[in-house]
Short mmCIF file of C-alpha atoms and ligand atoms in Angstrom, two decimals:
data_model
loop_
_atom_site.label_atom_id
_atom_site.label_comp_id
_atom_site.label_asym_id
_atom_site.label_seq_id
_atom_site.Cartn_x
_atom_site.Cartn_y
_atom_site.Cartn_z
CA MET A 1 195.59 159.01 30.96
CA THR A 2 196.02 155.24 30.59
CA ASP A 3 199.16 153.18 31.05
CA HIS A 4 199.40 152.77 27.29
CA SER A 5 200.09 156.38 26.40
CA THR A 6 202.19 156.79 29.56
CA ALA A 7 204.41 153.99 28.31
CA MET A 8 204.78 155.81 25.00
CA HIS A 9 205.64 159.08 26.77
CA ALA A 10 202.59 160.96 25.44
CA PRO A 11 202.10 164.32 27.18
CA GLU A 12 200.28 164.20 30.56
CA SER A 13 197.90 166.87 29.29
CA LEU A 14 196.07 164.41 26.98
CA GLU A 15 192.53 163.79 28.16
CA ARG A 16 192.65 160.11 27.21
CA CYS A 17 194.95 157.64 25.55
CA PRO A 18 194.82 158.48 21.81
CA LEU A 19 195.18 154.81 20.80
CA MET A 20 192.43 152.19 20.95
CA PRO A 21 193.07 149.52 23.58
CA THR A 22 193.68 146.67 21.11
CA TYR A 23 197.17 146.03 22.51
CA GLY A 24 198.38 145.95 26.10
CA PRO A 25 200.61 148.80 27.27
CA PRO A 26 204.13 148.42 25.85
CA THR A 27 206.93 147.85 28.33
CA THR A 28 209.69 149.31 26.17
CA MET A 29 209.92 152.10 23.62
CA PHE A 30 212.42 151.52 20.85
CA VAL A 31 213.91 154.51 19.07
CA ARG A 32 216.57 153.06 16.76
CA GLY A 33 217.62 149.80 15.12
CA GLU A 34 220.56 148.50 13.10
CA GLY A 35 220.90 144.94 11.84
CA SER A 36 219.98 142.59 14.71
CA TRP A 37 220.16 145.37 17.32
CA LEU A 38 217.65 147.78 18.85
CA TRP A 39 218.05 150.71 21.24
CA ASP A 40 215.42 152.02 23.63
CA ASP A 41 214.80 155.60 24.69
CA ASP A 42 217.18 155.19 27.64
CA GLY A 43 219.99 154.11 25.34
CA HIS A 44 219.86 150.41 26.37
CA GLU A 45 220.89 147.94 23.69
CA TYR A 46 218.84 144.83 22.80
CA LEU A 47 219.48 141.87 20.56
CA ASP A 48 216.35 141.47 18.46
CA PHE A 49 215.31 137.82 18.12
CA LEU A 50 211.81 138.70 16.92
CA SER A 51 212.28 141.11 13.95
CA GLY A 52 209.00 142.91 14.57
CA LEU A 53 207.11 139.58 14.33
CA ALA A 54 209.14 138.04 11.50
CA VAL A 55 209.11 141.22 9.39
CA THR A 56 212.61 142.73 9.26
CA GLY A 57 214.23 139.70 7.64
CA LEU A 58 217.24 141.75 6.53
CA GLY A 59 217.56 143.41 9.93
CA HIS A 60 216.82 146.97 10.93
CA ALA A 61 217.75 149.94 8.76
CA HIS A 62 219.24 147.83 5.97
CA PRO A 63 221.22 150.41 3.95
CA GLU A 64 220.10 149.17 0.51
CA VAL A 65 216.42 149.17 1.50
CA ALA A 66 216.79 152.59 3.14
CA GLU A 67 218.47 153.99 0.02
CA ALA A 68 215.81 152.50 -2.28
CA LEU A 69 213.07 154.10 -0.15
CA ALA A 70 214.76 157.49 -0.06
CA GLU A 71 215.37 157.41 -3.82
CA GLN A 72 211.77 156.38 -4.56
CA ALA A 73 210.39 159.02 -2.17
CA ARG A 74 212.29 161.64 -4.15
CA THR A 75 211.03 160.23 -7.48
CA LEU A 76 207.37 159.11 -7.28
CA LEU A 77 205.33 157.92 -4.31
CA HIS A 78 201.89 157.17 -5.63
CA VAL A 79 199.64 157.55 -8.66
CA SER A 80 197.01 154.78 -8.09
CA ASN A 81 196.43 151.63 -10.10
CA LEU A 82 194.59 153.60 -12.77
CA PHE A 83 198.06 154.28 -14.17
CA GLY A 84 201.22 152.32 -14.72
CA THR A 85 204.46 152.61 -12.76
CA ASP A 86 207.72 150.84 -13.42
CA VAL A 87 208.55 149.18 -10.08
CA GLY A 88 205.69 146.83 -9.16
CA TRP A 89 205.69 144.69 -12.26
CA ARG A 90 209.40 143.98 -11.83
CA VAL A 91 208.74 142.71 -8.30
CA ALA A 92 205.90 140.57 -9.62
CA VAL A 93 208.22 139.04 -12.23
CA THR A 94 210.81 138.19 -9.55
CA LEU A 95 208.22 136.69 -7.20
CA ASP A 96 206.77 134.59 -10.01
CA ARG A 97 210.23 133.27 -10.84
CA LEU A 98 210.97 132.44 -7.18
CA LEU A 99 207.63 130.61 -6.96
CA GLY A 100 208.41 128.47 -10.01
CA GLY A 101 206.72 130.59 -12.69
CA GLY A 102 203.40 130.48 -14.50
CA GLY A 103 201.57 132.81 -12.13
CA GLN A 104 200.32 136.34 -11.61
CA VAL A 105 200.51 138.67 -8.60
CA PHE A 106 198.06 140.99 -6.84
CA PHE A 107 199.74 143.45 -4.47
CA ALA A 108 198.10 144.30 -1.16
CA ASN A 109 199.21 146.16 1.97
CA SER A 110 199.27 143.47 4.65
CA GLY A 111 199.04 139.75 5.25
CA ALA A 112 195.32 139.82 5.97
CA GLU A 113 194.70 141.66 2.71
CA ALA A 114 196.83 139.21 0.75
CA ASN A 115 194.70 136.42 2.23
CA GLU A 116 191.48 138.33 1.57
CA CYS A 117 192.49 138.39 -2.09
CA ALA A 118 193.07 134.62 -1.99
CA LEU A 119 189.68 134.02 -0.35
CA LYS A 120 187.85 136.13 -2.93
CA LEU A 121 189.79 134.45 -5.73
CA ALA A 122 188.77 131.02 -4.38
CA ARG A 123 185.11 132.06 -4.41
CA LYS A 124 185.31 133.50 -7.92
CA PHE A 125 187.17 130.40 -9.15
CA GLY A 126 184.80 127.98 -7.44
CA GLY A 127 181.61 129.76 -8.47
CA ARG A 128 178.26 129.95 -6.67
CA GLY A 129 177.68 127.02 -4.31
CA ARG A 130 181.35 126.13 -4.27
CA HIS A 131 182.74 128.74 -1.94
CA VAL A 132 183.84 127.03 1.30
CA VAL A 133 187.45 127.41 2.42
CA VAL A 134 188.84 124.74 4.75
CA SER A 135 191.67 125.73 7.09
CA ALA A 136 193.26 124.19 10.17
CA PHE A 137 192.67 124.57 13.87
CA GLY A 138 195.56 126.51 15.37
CA SER A 139 196.06 128.52 12.18
CA PHE A 140 196.30 132.29 11.89
CA HIS A 141 195.31 134.12 8.72
CA GLY A 142 194.50 137.69 9.82
CA ARG A 143 192.03 139.93 11.61
CA THR A 144 189.60 141.11 8.92
CA LEU A 145 186.21 139.41 9.32
CA ALA A 146 186.88 136.86 6.57
CA THR A 147 190.50 136.11 7.51
CA LEU A 148 189.46 135.95 11.16
CA HIS A 149 186.97 133.25 10.27
CA ALA A 150 189.62 131.42 8.25
CA THR A 151 191.78 131.58 11.39
CA GLY A 152 191.21 128.31 13.24
CA GLN A 153 191.05 129.78 16.73
CA PRO A 154 187.39 129.79 17.86
CA THR A 155 188.11 131.89 20.98
CA LYS A 156 189.10 134.78 18.70
CA HIS A 157 185.77 134.45 16.80
CA GLU A 158 183.30 134.72 19.62
CA ALA A 159 183.12 138.48 20.13
CA PHE A 160 182.65 139.09 16.40
CA GLN A 161 179.86 136.70 15.48
CA PRO A 162 178.25 136.45 13.03
CA LEU A 163 181.30 136.05 10.85
CA PRO A 164 181.13 135.67 7.05
CA GLU A 165 179.78 132.27 6.06
CA GLY A 166 181.87 129.66 4.23
CA PHE A 167 184.70 128.61 6.55
CA ARG A 168 185.44 125.22 8.05
CA HIS A 169 188.27 124.04 10.32
CA VAL A 170 189.94 120.67 10.65
CA ALA A 171 192.65 119.17 12.87
CA TRP A 172 196.19 120.23 11.92
CA ASN A 173 198.45 117.73 10.14
CA ASP A 174 195.56 115.23 9.96
CA LEU A 175 194.89 114.18 6.37
CA ASP A 176 191.88 111.99 7.23
CA ALA A 177 190.19 114.90 9.00
CA LEU A 178 190.80 117.09 5.97
CA GLU A 179 189.52 114.48 3.55
CA ALA A 180 186.33 114.05 5.60
CA SER A 181 185.64 117.79 5.34
CA LEU A 182 185.91 117.98 1.54
CA ASP A 183 182.38 118.02 0.10
CA PRO A 184 181.30 119.61 -3.21
CA SER A 185 180.88 123.03 -1.54
CA VAL A 186 184.65 123.31 -0.92
CA ALA A 187 186.55 125.69 -3.21
CA ALA A 188 189.92 125.74 -1.46
CA VAL A 189 192.13 124.53 1.34
CA LEU A 190 194.21 127.24 3.05
CA LEU A 191 197.21 126.19 5.18
CA GLU A 192 200.44 127.59 6.62
CA PRO A 193 203.66 125.55 6.09
CA VAL A 194 204.43 126.29 9.74
CA GLN A 195 201.66 127.48 12.02
CA GLY A 196 203.44 130.59 13.30
CA GLU A 197 201.01 132.36 15.62
CA GLY A 198 199.56 128.98 16.58
CA GLY A 199 202.80 128.01 18.36
CA VAL A 200 205.38 127.35 15.57
CA ASN A 201 204.16 123.92 14.47
CA PRO A 202 205.51 122.78 11.09
CA ALA A 203 203.42 120.75 8.65
CA THR A 204 204.70 117.31 7.78
CA THR A 205 205.81 116.47 4.25
CA GLU A 206 203.23 113.64 4.10
CA TYR A 207 200.48 116.08 5.06
CA PHE A 208 201.31 118.72 2.44
CA GLN A 209 201.80 116.05 -0.25
CA GLY A 210 198.52 114.40 0.76
CA VAL A 211 196.69 117.75 0.64
CA ARG A 212 198.07 118.38 -2.86
CA ARG A 213 196.85 114.95 -3.99
CA LEU A 214 193.37 115.42 -2.50
CA CYS A 215 193.03 118.89 -4.02
CA ASP A 216 194.11 117.57 -7.44
CA GLU A 217 191.66 114.67 -7.29
CA ARG A 218 188.73 116.98 -6.50
CA GLY A 219 189.61 120.14 -8.42
CA ILE A 220 190.05 122.11 -5.18
CA LEU A 221 192.59 124.94 -4.86
CA PHE A 222 195.53 124.42 -2.51
CA MET A 223 196.31 127.87 -1.08
CA VAL A 224 199.36 128.36 1.14
CA ASP A 225 199.66 131.26 3.57
CA GLU A 226 203.34 132.26 3.53
CA VAL A 227 202.77 135.59 5.28
CA GLN A 228 205.11 134.59 8.12
CA THR A 229 207.12 131.81 6.47
CA GLY A 230 207.79 133.32 3.04
CA LEU A 231 210.94 135.04 1.73
CA GLY A 232 213.65 132.89 3.26
CA ARG A 233 212.43 132.63 6.85
CA THR A 234 212.30 128.82 6.91
CA GLY A 235 215.51 128.24 4.95
CA GLU A 236 213.79 128.02 1.56
CA TRP A 237 212.33 130.93 -0.40
CA PHE A 238 208.90 129.67 0.59
CA GLY A 239 207.94 127.18 3.29
CA PHE A 240 206.02 124.87 0.94
CA GLN A 241 209.28 124.24 -0.94
CA HIS A 242 210.36 121.98 1.94
CA PHE A 243 207.58 119.57 1.04
CA GLY A 244 207.98 119.03 -2.70
CA VAL A 245 204.57 120.43 -3.66
CA VAL A 246 203.46 123.43 -5.71
CA PRO A 247 200.36 125.25 -4.45
CA ASP A 248 197.80 126.99 -6.67
CA VAL A 249 197.80 130.19 -4.62
CA VAL A 250 200.49 131.64 -2.31
CA THR A 251 200.12 134.67 -0.07
CA MET A 252 202.96 136.64 1.54
CA ALA A 253 203.66 139.91 3.35
CA LYS A 254 205.89 140.58 6.40
CA ALA A 255 209.48 140.14 5.09
CA LEU A 256 208.64 141.34 1.58
CA GLY A 257 208.98 145.00 2.58
CA ASN A 258 211.41 144.55 5.51
CA GLY A 259 209.08 146.78 7.55
CA VAL A 260 207.37 148.71 4.76
CA PRO A 261 203.74 147.50 4.60
CA ILE A 262 203.23 145.31 1.54
CA GLY A 263 201.48 142.01 0.89
CA ALA A 264 201.07 139.90 -2.22
CA CYS A 265 198.85 137.13 -3.47
CA TRP A 266 200.31 134.95 -6.24
CA ALA A 267 198.14 132.51 -8.17
CA LYS A 268 198.69 130.21 -11.13
CA ALA A 269 197.64 132.14 -14.23
CA GLU A 270 194.67 129.84 -14.94
CA VAL A 271 193.40 130.50 -11.41
CA ALA A 272 194.11 134.23 -11.48
CA ALA A 273 192.11 134.34 -14.72
CA ALA A 274 188.93 133.99 -12.61
CA PHE A 275 189.35 137.67 -11.70
CA GLU A 276 188.13 140.35 -14.10
CA PRO A 277 188.69 144.11 -13.88
CA GLY A 278 186.52 145.41 -11.04
CA ASP A 279 186.50 142.18 -9.01
CA HIS A 280 189.18 143.23 -6.55
CA ALA A 281 191.21 146.36 -5.85
CA THR A 282 193.08 148.41 -3.27
CA THR A 283 194.21 152.02 -3.52
CA TYR A 284 197.77 151.48 -2.30
CA GLY A 285 198.43 147.96 -3.58
CA GLY A 286 201.67 147.79 -5.56
CA GLN A 287 202.42 151.49 -5.21
CA PRO A 288 205.97 152.57 -5.99
CA LEU A 289 207.26 153.16 -2.42
CA ALA A 290 206.26 149.72 -1.10
CA THR A 291 207.38 147.90 -4.23
CA ALA A 292 210.69 149.80 -4.26
CA ALA A 293 211.30 148.36 -0.79
CA ALA A 294 210.33 144.88 -2.01
CA ARG A 295 212.59 145.19 -5.06
CA ALA A 296 215.55 146.07 -2.84
CA VAL A 297 214.70 143.27 -0.38
CA LEU A 298 214.54 140.66 -3.13
CA ALA A 299 217.78 141.90 -4.72
CA VAL A 300 219.67 141.58 -1.42
CA MET A 301 218.08 138.20 -0.66
CA GLU A 302 219.02 136.77 -4.06
CA ARG A 303 222.53 138.20 -4.09
CA GLU A 304 223.34 137.00 -0.58
CA ALA A 305 221.51 133.64 -0.85
CA VAL A 306 219.56 134.59 2.25
CA PRO A 307 217.40 131.42 2.45
CA ASP A 308 220.59 129.30 2.65
CA ARG A 309 221.96 131.55 5.38
CA ALA A 310 218.68 131.27 7.29
CA ARG A 311 218.84 127.47 7.08
CA ALA A 312 222.39 127.38 8.50
CA ALA A 313 221.65 129.99 11.17
CA GLY A 314 218.46 128.15 12.13
CA ALA A 315 220.41 124.94 12.67
CA LYS A 316 222.89 126.78 14.89
CA LEU A 317 220.16 128.53 16.89
CA THR A 318 218.32 125.23 17.39
CA ALA A 319 221.49 123.47 18.57
CA GLU A 320 222.40 126.28 21.00
CA LEU A 321 218.88 126.45 22.45
CA SER A 322 218.69 122.68 22.88
CA SER A 323 221.58 122.82 25.33
CA LEU A 324 219.72 125.06 27.83
CA PRO A 325 218.39 123.27 30.92
CA ASN A 326 214.89 124.77 31.02
CA ILE A 327 214.14 124.04 27.36
CA GLU A 328 212.31 120.79 26.72
CA GLU A 329 211.93 120.95 22.93
CA VAL A 330 213.00 123.22 20.09
CA ARG A 331 210.75 123.15 17.02
CA GLY A 332 210.33 125.09 13.80
CA LEU A 333 211.93 125.47 10.40
CA GLY A 334 214.98 127.60 9.57
CA LEU A 335 214.87 130.80 11.62
CA LEU A 336 211.26 130.44 12.75
CA VAL A 337 211.78 128.65 16.03
CA ALA A 338 209.88 127.99 19.26
CA ALA A 339 211.44 126.80 22.50
CA GLU A 340 209.07 124.77 24.66
CA LEU A 341 209.90 125.58 28.27
CA HIS A 342 210.15 123.27 31.21
CA GLY A 343 209.10 124.60 34.64
CA LEU A 344 208.80 128.23 33.54
CA THR A 345 206.04 130.23 31.88
CA ALA A 346 206.68 131.89 28.53
CA PRO A 347 205.50 135.41 29.52
CA SER A 348 207.87 135.46 32.51
CA VAL A 349 210.80 134.24 30.37
CA ALA A 350 210.04 136.83 27.65
CA ALA A 351 209.95 139.61 30.29
CA ALA A 352 213.18 138.41 31.94
CA ALA A 353 214.84 138.18 28.52
CA LEU A 354 213.84 141.77 27.73
CA ALA A 355 215.37 142.86 31.04
CA ARG A 356 218.58 141.10 29.91
CA GLY A 357 218.48 142.86 26.53
CA LEU A 358 216.95 140.15 24.35
CA VAL A 359 213.67 140.48 22.43
CA VAL A 360 211.58 137.29 22.07
CA ASN A 361 207.86 136.70 22.50
CA ALA A 362 205.58 134.28 24.32
CA ILE A 363 203.78 132.45 21.54
CA THR A 364 201.92 130.06 23.89
CA PRO A 365 201.81 130.03 27.70
CA THR A 366 204.75 127.60 27.67
CA ALA A 367 206.73 128.46 24.51
CA ILE A 368 208.75 131.44 23.35
CA ARG A 369 209.12 132.28 19.66
CA MET A 370 212.29 133.44 17.97
CA ALA A 371 212.45 134.87 14.45
CA PRO A 372 215.69 136.87 14.26
CA SER A 373 217.09 138.67 11.24
CA LEU A 374 217.95 136.21 8.48
CA LEU A 375 221.38 137.90 8.33
CA ILE A 376 222.13 137.25 12.01
CA SER A 377 225.76 136.26 12.69
CA ASP A 378 226.92 133.21 14.64
CA GLU A 379 228.28 135.50 17.36
CA GLU A 380 224.89 137.22 17.68
CA ILE A 381 223.14 133.84 17.98
CA GLU A 382 225.57 132.84 20.75
CA GLU A 383 225.11 136.17 22.51
CA GLY A 384 221.30 135.94 22.31
CA VAL A 385 221.22 132.40 23.69
CA HIS A 386 223.61 133.51 26.46
CA ARG A 387 221.20 136.33 27.37
CA LEU A 388 218.30 133.87 27.37
CA ALA A 389 220.23 131.55 29.70
CA MET A 390 220.88 134.49 32.05
CA ALA A 391 217.18 135.42 31.95
CA MET A 392 216.20 131.89 32.90
CA ASP A 393 218.77 131.93 35.72
CA ASP A 394 217.14 135.13 36.97
CA LEU A 395 213.91 133.13 37.30
CA ALA A 396 215.52 130.23 39.19
CA ASP A 397 213.24 130.84 42.20
CA GLU A 398 210.14 130.48 40.01
CA VAL A 399 210.99 127.13 38.44
CA VAL A 400 208.26 124.54 39.01
CA PRO A 401 209.87 121.10 38.90
C1 PLP B 501 200.40 133.25 8.67
C2 PLP B 501 199.84 134.63 8.81
N1 PLP B 501 198.85 135.02 7.98
C3 PLP B 501 198.32 136.25 8.05
C4 PLP B 501 198.75 137.16 8.98
C5 PLP B 501 198.15 138.53 9.04
O1 PLP B 501 199.06 139.47 8.56
P1 PLP B 501 198.83 141.02 8.88
O2 PLP B 501 198.98 141.19 10.36
O3 PLP B 501 199.90 141.72 8.09
O4 PLP B 501 197.46 141.37 8.41
C6 PLP B 501 199.79 136.81 9.86
C7 PLP B 501 200.27 137.74 10.89
O5 PLP B 501 200.93 137.40 11.84
C8 PLP B 501 200.35 135.51 9.77
O6 PLP B 501 201.33 135.10 10.58
#
């Protein structure tokens, strides 16, 4: 048996670990969550500053989402997209309104699938010979072959060559580099408002406005990947709303289901019109259980003005973190934050934090990422930063001046 299944307490009698080795062995097994808190199988309590990688925006076990899921499970789980149901279209209407209107939605099951829809839409919209998608170095767009190639991290590509043709990468936040890459074969530009997996690096307003202008001048689609940043995380409903631009295509996932797998690709109606029946599909996309979760999530977020709360909580978290001695820089938007460390490595700080009952992750070798529940209280922020300070004190002997 491998360490992986041992860590998950699988029976010793198993011949081999039943899970493929795509992740390292987990150090902790969580059995319960509530709001910003998690409990492991030994009953230890943790403050969750990661939300399952920016997914549980309303915290764990949100009662309204749980009730919506239970009610939908008792009513109707799935019939396929060959038939109508009465939940998904309501979610699409709400998303369209939050995005400024005039668009249409395709529901998927994950972020990569939402992006796959955007990539196919760009090709169908552009037509033969105009199919290239330009994205940025340091970006992350998913792990399917196409979204992996859109991901601007060449080290992740190598083992899977040859990847689908038609992807190009340019320096992040560099408008000249982008402009130089735009030839007549380009159908779309795909960017994150904040590069999340790439180290929590926000776009600048000038960059996003410049990209919008270039795309308009050349009839190229501006597609924004809001899989990590969407639904209040950055202190606006969508990250691009910080920059005063409106994209042609927006993808989202993570927080939309608060832990229930769902993704969505929104496009302006004149762009979405490039798709015809049969062009794209997925068995589960928009099915009642996932969209019931999304409907409940959006209702809570609207009622409680969650993006505003995230903006205020993000400012508090940033201020508290900035006062810690081993933190050199705090960057991000709203409640998507990275702390650049001084003299300590991120994996060791993340491990020490876990031992002190705080969940964060090492997003680069020198930076930890925090993406707590958007409903986190001021007291929980203070407690989490206190735990982080204790974790860094625990590593005092390891500090490299
Ligand atoms: C910006 C962005 N796009 C796409 C993805 C892929 O989403 P998923 O893992 O749900 O396929 C992620 C995941 O972290 C992401 O952060």
